[in-house]
Amino acid sequence: MSQNNFPKLHNATWPGIVGKGPDSEPIISFDEMLENTAKAEVDGVKFDGVDIGLFDPHIDLEMDDDGVKKLVEKVSSYNLEIGSVVAPIWSGPILGSKEDRATYLDLLEKSCKLASKLRSAGIRPNGIVRIDTASSPEQWAKDPKGSQKIIVETLKEACKIAENYGEKLAAEGEICWGGMHSWKTMLETLESVDSPYLGFQADMAHTLLYTMGYNYPEHRILPEGYDWKDKSVWKAALKEMTDALRPWTIDFHVAQNDATVFGSGSHDKTGRHCLANDPNGKLDIAEDAGYWLRDEKGELTKAFKHICWDGCMFPNAVMSKEDTWNNILAALIQVREAHGWKA
């Protein structure tokens, strides 16, 4: 086994909520997600922490200092730390009304405030506040230039808020968010905001869909009808995309994808998260992660101190199996062995 102890290995807790609910399967509690994470073990190696969504029913965004104390005690009791947090800004779509944008920034400020409190409490040594535009590619496409202008202006205000709380924001690169729905549009958004307080969150499943141009065919890199037999074509596409987005990447999700989209419950269709050992998975997880974790010279970027598994929209039966989490942990360990460091 490698002696690398960085990046730290985290599991996301929001897959207990995302894609669940009345029109899908029951929500899995925060406690159960913590238990699943804490029980996983591979050759003596365990998860170091969790990334969390700051939304009900797992987390009360409005919690007082006593609530923060209880949250810190609960997560610590599992010998876990907290890393990145997801800001629940979806009731304030950026491409909605002026009032919607005010709601977006208000929810973002509450998220940064809570994230900062968790950092001050010592439970959160690293990590970002994850955001999106809370707006669809269809809404964006009605007026691409106008949409980009509104998104950039709003995210510049968001960056000022993050700076006030000593936080950084990471834009989720996902095909279901307008202004972030293709790799070129995401890059344009990042470059236009041009703030040290905004970076990119790369998810291996979502960004695979970027190369296919799923919601922006003009920006596809992989040829149409690509059959995945000639891996050199995929590697070239991955290199082109990561060379552009890697310099902005400050948060990273290890994932597997079978080159399809999926949505359950109220969640829009997006890059399907597959199990780490899914035979239909197109990614060589440890090898392909290196395109994000190493620069063009092959040197480690060390741009973030932890990596996270995000397994959204897995069936509850799968999420209740111990093997699921052990296999996921094993995949994260392989990434750290290949691209980690000792500190």
Coordinates of C-alpha atoms in Angstrom, one line a residue:
M1 CA 0.0 0.0 0.0
S2 CA 1.1 3.6 -0.7
Q3 CA 2.2 5.7 2.2
N4 CA 0.4 8.7 0.7
N5 CA -1.9 10.5 3.1
F6 CA -3.0 13.2 0.8
P7 CA -5.4 14.0 -0.7
K8 CA -7.8 13.0 2.0
L9 CA -10.6 10.6 1.0
H10 CA -14.2 11.8 1.4
N11 CA -17.7 10.5 0.7
A12 CA -20.6 12.8 -0.2
T13 CA -23.7 12.6 2.1
W14 CA -26.2 14.3 -0.3
P15 CA -26.7 11.2 -2.4
G16 CA -29.0 10.3 0.5
I17 CA -31.3 13.1 -0.7
V18 CA -30.6 13.9 -4.4
G19 CA -33.0 11.9 -6.6
K20 CA -35.0 10.7 -3.6
G21 CA -38.3 11.7 -2.2
P22 CA -42.1 11.2 -2.8
D23 CA -41.7 10.5 -6.6
S24 CA -38.8 8.2 -6.1
E25 CA -37.3 6.2 -3.1
P26 CA -37.2 7.3 0.6
I27 CA -34.5 9.7 1.6
I28 CA -31.6 8.1 3.5
S29 CA -30.8 10.0 6.7
F30 CA -27.7 11.9 7.4
D31 CA -26.9 9.6 10.3
E32 CA -27.1 6.5 8.0
M33 CA -24.8 8.2 5.4
L34 CA -22.3 8.9 8.2
E35 CA -22.6 5.3 9.4
N36 CA -22.1 3.9 5.9
T37 CA -19.0 6.1 5.4
A38 CA -17.5 5.3 8.8
K39 CA -17.9 1.5 8.4
A40 CA -16.1 1.2 5.1
E41 CA -12.6 -0.1 5.3
V42 CA -10.1 -1.5 2.8
D43 CA -6.8 -2.9 4.1
G44 CA -7.0 -0.8 7.2
V45 CA -7.7 2.4 5.3
K46 CA -10.9 4.3 6.0
F47 CA -12.6 7.4 4.8
D48 CA -11.2 10.6 6.3
G49 CA -14.3 12.8 5.9
V50 CA -17.5 13.7 4.3
D51 CA -18.7 16.5 1.9
I52 CA -22.2 17.7 2.9
G53 CA -25.2 19.4 1.4
L54 CA -26.4 22.3 3.5
F55 CA -30.1 21.5 3.0
D56 CA -33.0 19.7 4.7
P57 CA -33.6 17.1 5.9
H58 CA -29.8 16.5 6.5
I59 CA -28.7 20.0 7.5
D60 CA -30.5 23.1 8.7
L61 CA -29.0 26.0 6.9
E62 CA -30.3 28.4 9.6
M63 CA -28.9 26.4 12.5
D64 CA -27.6 28.5 15.5
D65 CA -24.3 28.1 17.2
D66 CA -25.7 25.2 19.3
G67 CA -26.7 23.5 16.2
V68 CA -23.2 23.9 14.7
K69 CA -21.7 22.5 17.9
K70 CA -24.0 19.4 17.7
L71 CA -23.2 18.9 14.0
V72 CA -19.4 19.0 14.8
E73 CA -19.9 16.6 17.7
K74 CA -21.9 14.2 15.5
V75 CA -19.5 14.1 12.6
S76 CA -16.4 13.9 14.9
S77 CA -18.0 10.9 16.8
Y78 CA -17.5 8.9 13.5
N79 CA -13.9 10.1 13.3
L80 CA -14.7 12.1 10.2
E81 CA -14.0 15.6 9.1
I82 CA -16.1 17.9 6.9
G83 CA -14.8 19.2 3.6
S84 CA -16.7 20.9 0.8
V85 CA -20.3 21.9 1.2
V86 CA -23.1 22.4 -1.2
A87 CA -25.0 25.7 -1.1
P88 CA -28.8 25.1 -1.6
I89 CA -29.4 28.1 -4.0
W90 CA -32.0 26.4 -6.2
S91 CA -35.0 28.5 -5.2
G92 CA -33.1 31.6 -6.6
P93 CA -32.4 30.8 -10.3
I94 CA -29.8 33.3 -11.6
L95 CA -31.7 33.5 -14.9
G96 CA -35.0 34.3 -13.2
S97 CA -36.1 37.7 -11.8
K98 CA -34.1 40.3 -9.9
E99 CA -35.8 38.9 -6.8
D100 CA -34.6 35.4 -7.7
R101 CA -31.0 36.6 -7.9
A102 CA -31.4 38.4 -4.5
T103 CA -32.6 35.0 -3.1
Y104 CA -29.7 33.3 -4.7
L105 CA -27.2 35.6 -3.0
D106 CA -28.9 35.5 0.3
L107 CA -28.8 31.7 0.4
L108 CA -25.2 31.7 -0.7
E109 CA -24.3 34.1 2.1
K110 CA -26.0 31.8 4.6
S111 CA -24.1 28.9 3.2
C112 CA -20.7 30.7 3.4
K113 CA -21.5 31.8 6.9
L114 CA -22.2 28.2 8.1
A115 CA -19.2 26.9 6.1
S116 CA -17.0 29.5 7.9
K117 CA -18.4 28.5 11.3
L118 CA -17.6 24.8 10.6
R119 CA -14.1 25.8 9.6
S120 CA -13.6 27.9 12.8
A121 CA -14.9 24.9 14.8
G122 CA -12.0 22.9 13.5
I123 CA -14.1 20.2 11.8
R124 CA -13.5 21.6 8.3
P125 CA -9.8 22.0 7.5
N126 CA -10.3 22.3 3.8
G127 CA -12.9 22.4 1.1
I128 CA -15.0 24.8 -0.9
V129 CA -18.7 26.0 -1.2
R130 CA -20.2 24.4 -4.3
I131 CA -22.5 26.4 -6.5
D132 CA -24.3 26.2 -9.8
T133 CA -26.6 28.7 -11.6
A134 CA -29.9 27.1 -10.6
S135 CA -31.0 27.7 -14.2
S136 CA -31.5 25.3 -17.1
P137 CA -29.6 25.2 -20.4
E138 CA -32.9 25.8 -22.1
Q139 CA -33.4 29.0 -20.2
W140 CA -29.8 30.0 -21.0
A141 CA -30.2 29.3 -24.7
K142 CA -33.1 31.8 -25.1
D143 CA -30.5 34.5 -25.0
P144 CA -26.9 33.2 -24.6
K145 CA -25.2 36.5 -24.5
G146 CA -27.7 38.1 -22.2
S147 CA -27.7 35.0 -20.0
Q148 CA -23.9 35.0 -19.7
K149 CA -23.9 38.7 -18.7
I150 CA -26.4 38.1 -15.9
I151 CA -24.6 34.9 -14.7
V152 CA -21.2 36.7 -14.7
E153 CA -22.6 39.7 -12.8
T154 CA -24.3 37.6 -10.2
L155 CA -21.3 35.3 -9.7
K156 CA -19.0 38.4 -9.2
E157 CA -21.3 39.4 -6.4
A158 CA -21.2 35.9 -5.0
C159 CA -17.4 36.0 -5.0
K160 CA -17.5 39.2 -2.9
I161 CA -19.7 37.3 -0.4
A162 CA -17.3 34.3 -0.3
E163 CA -14.3 36.6 0.2
N164 CA -16.0 38.2 3.2
Y165 CA -16.3 34.8 4.9
G166 CA -12.9 33.5 3.9
E167 CA -14.4 30.9 1.5
K168 CA -14.0 29.9 -2.1
L169 CA -16.8 29.0 -4.5
A170 CA -16.5 26.1 -7.0
A171 CA -18.9 26.0 -10.0
E172 CA -20.3 22.5 -10.6
G173 CA -19.4 21.4 -14.1
E174 CA -22.7 19.7 -14.9
I175 CA -24.6 19.5 -18.2
C176 CA -27.9 20.5 -16.4
W177 CA -26.9 24.0 -15.4
G178 CA -27.1 26.9 -17.8
G179 CA -23.8 28.7 -18.2
M180 CA -22.0 25.6 -17.0
H181 CA -23.5 23.0 -19.4
S182 CA -20.6 22.7 -21.8
W183 CA -16.8 22.7 -21.2
K184 CA -16.4 25.8 -23.3
T185 CA -19.3 27.7 -21.8
M186 CA -18.0 26.8 -18.3
L187 CA -14.5 28.1 -19.2
E188 CA -16.1 31.3 -20.6
T189 CA -18.0 31.8 -17.3
L190 CA -14.9 31.2 -15.2
E191 CA -12.7 33.5 -17.3
S192 CA -15.4 36.2 -17.4
V193 CA -15.9 36.3 -13.6
D194 CA -12.1 36.1 -13.2
S195 CA -12.0 35.9 -9.4
P196 CA -9.6 34.1 -7.1
Y197 CA -12.8 33.2 -5.2
L198 CA -14.3 31.2 -8.0
G199 CA -13.0 27.9 -9.3
F200 CA -14.2 24.7 -10.9
Q201 CA -15.5 21.5 -9.4
A202 CA -14.6 18.6 -11.8
D203 CA -16.7 15.5 -11.5
M204 CA -15.4 12.6 -13.6
A205 CA -18.9 11.4 -14.5
H206 CA -20.3 14.9 -15.4
T207 CA -17.2 16.0 -17.4
L208 CA -17.3 12.8 -19.5
L209 CA -20.6 14.1 -20.8
Y210 CA -18.9 17.4 -21.6
T211 CA -16.7 15.6 -24.1
M212 CA -19.9 14.2 -25.7
G213 CA -21.4 17.7 -26.0
Y214 CA -24.6 16.3 -24.5
N215 CA -26.4 19.7 -24.0
Y216 CA -24.2 21.6 -26.4
P217 CA -23.5 19.5 -29.5
E218 CA -21.3 22.2 -31.1
H219 CA -18.8 21.8 -28.2
R220 CA -18.5 18.0 -28.3
I221 CA -14.9 16.7 -28.6
L222 CA -15.5 13.0 -29.0
P223 CA -16.7 12.1 -32.5
E224 CA -20.4 11.4 -32.9
G225 CA -21.1 7.7 -32.6
Y226 CA -17.8 7.0 -30.9
D227 CA -17.8 3.4 -29.7
W228 CA -15.1 3.6 -27.0
K229 CA -13.0 0.8 -28.6
D230 CA -10.1 3.1 -29.4
K231 CA -9.2 4.6 -26.1
S232 CA -6.7 6.9 -27.6
V233 CA -9.6 9.0 -29.0
W234 CA -11.0 9.3 -25.5
K235 CA -7.7 10.2 -23.9
A236 CA -7.1 12.9 -26.5
A237 CA -10.6 14.4 -25.8
L238 CA -9.9 14.2 -22.0
K239 CA -6.6 15.9 -22.5
E240 CA -8.2 18.8 -24.5
M241 CA -10.9 19.4 -21.9
T242 CA -8.6 19.0 -18.8
D243 CA -5.9 21.3 -20.2
A244 CA -8.6 24.0 -20.4
L245 CA -10.4 23.4 -17.1
R246 CA -7.6 22.0 -14.8
P247 CA -6.1 25.4 -14.0
W248 CA -9.4 26.4 -12.6
T249 CA -10.1 23.1 -10.7
I250 CA -10.3 23.5 -6.9
D251 CA -12.6 20.5 -6.0
F252 CA -12.7 17.0 -7.4
H253 CA -15.2 14.2 -7.5
V254 CA -14.0 10.7 -8.3
A255 CA -16.8 8.9 -10.3
Q256 CA -17.6 6.3 -12.9
N257 CA -19.9 6.8 -15.9
D258 CA -21.1 4.6 -18.7
A259 CA -21.5 7.5 -21.2
T260 CA -25.2 7.8 -20.5
V261 CA -27.4 10.3 -18.7
F262 CA -29.9 9.6 -15.9
G263 CA -32.3 11.4 -13.7
S264 CA -34.5 10.3 -10.8
G265 CA -37.0 12.0 -8.6
S266 CA -36.9 15.8 -9.3
H267 CA -33.3 15.8 -10.6
D268 CA -32.8 16.6 -14.2
K269 CA -31.0 14.1 -16.4
T270 CA -27.2 14.4 -16.1
G271 CA -24.1 12.3 -16.2
R272 CA -25.0 8.9 -14.8
H273 CA -23.0 8.0 -11.7
C274 CA -22.2 4.3 -11.9
L275 CA -20.7 2.1 -9.3
A276 CA -16.9 2.1 -9.1
N277 CA -16.7 -1.4 -10.5
D278 CA -19.5 -1.2 -13.0
P279 CA -18.5 -3.3 -16.0
N280 CA -20.1 -0.8 -18.4
G281 CA -18.1 2.1 -17.0
K282 CA -16.0 3.9 -19.6
L283 CA -13.5 5.4 -17.2
D284 CA -10.2 4.0 -16.0
I285 CA -10.8 5.8 -12.8
A286 CA -7.2 5.9 -11.4
E287 CA -5.6 6.7 -14.8
D288 CA -8.2 9.2 -16.0
A289 CA -8.2 11.1 -12.6
G290 CA -4.5 11.9 -13.4
Y291 CA -5.6 14.2 -16.2
W292 CA -7.2 16.4 -13.5
L293 CA -4.7 15.9 -10.7
R294 CA -1.5 16.3 -12.7
D295 CA -0.5 19.3 -15.0
E296 CA 0.7 19.1 -18.6
K297 CA 4.2 18.1 -17.4
G298 CA 2.9 15.3 -15.3
E299 CA 3.5 17.1 -12.0
L300 CA 1.0 16.9 -9.2
T301 CA -1.0 20.2 -8.9
K302 CA -2.0 19.6 -5.2
A303 CA -4.7 22.1 -5.9
F304 CA -7.1 20.6 -3.3
K305 CA -6.4 18.7 -0.1
H306 CA -9.2 16.1 -0.5
I307 CA -11.1 14.2 -3.2
C308 CA -14.7 13.0 -2.9
W309 CA -16.9 10.2 -4.2
D310 CA -20.3 11.5 -5.4
G311 CA -22.7 8.6 -6.0
C312 CA -25.9 10.4 -6.7
M313 CA -29.1 8.5 -7.7
F314 CA -28.0 5.0 -6.7
P315 CA -30.9 2.8 -5.6
N316 CA -31.3 2.6 -1.9
A317 CA -30.7 -1.2 -1.9
V318 CA -27.3 -0.5 -3.4
M319 CA -26.5 2.2 -0.9
S320 CA -27.3 -0.1 2.0
K321 CA -24.7 -2.7 1.0
E322 CA -21.3 -2.6 2.7
D323 CA -19.6 -3.8 -0.5
T324 CA -20.8 -0.6 -2.3
W325 CA -18.8 1.6 0.0
N326 CA -15.8 -0.6 0.3
N327 CA -15.5 -0.7 -3.5
I328 CA -15.9 3.1 -3.7
L329 CA -13.2 3.5 -1.0
A330 CA -10.9 1.1 -2.9
A331 CA -11.3 3.3 -6.1
L332 CA -10.4 6.4 -4.1
I333 CA -7.4 4.7 -2.6
Q334 CA -6.2 3.7 -6.1
V335 CA -6.4 7.4 -7.1
R336 CA -4.4 8.5 -4.1
E337 CA -1.8 5.8 -4.7
A338 CA -1.3 7.0 -8.3
H339 CA -1.6 10.7 -7.7
G340 CA -1.2 11.5 -4.0
W341 CA 1.5 12.7 -1.8
K342 CA 2.9 12.4 1.8
A343 CA 2.6 15.4 4.1

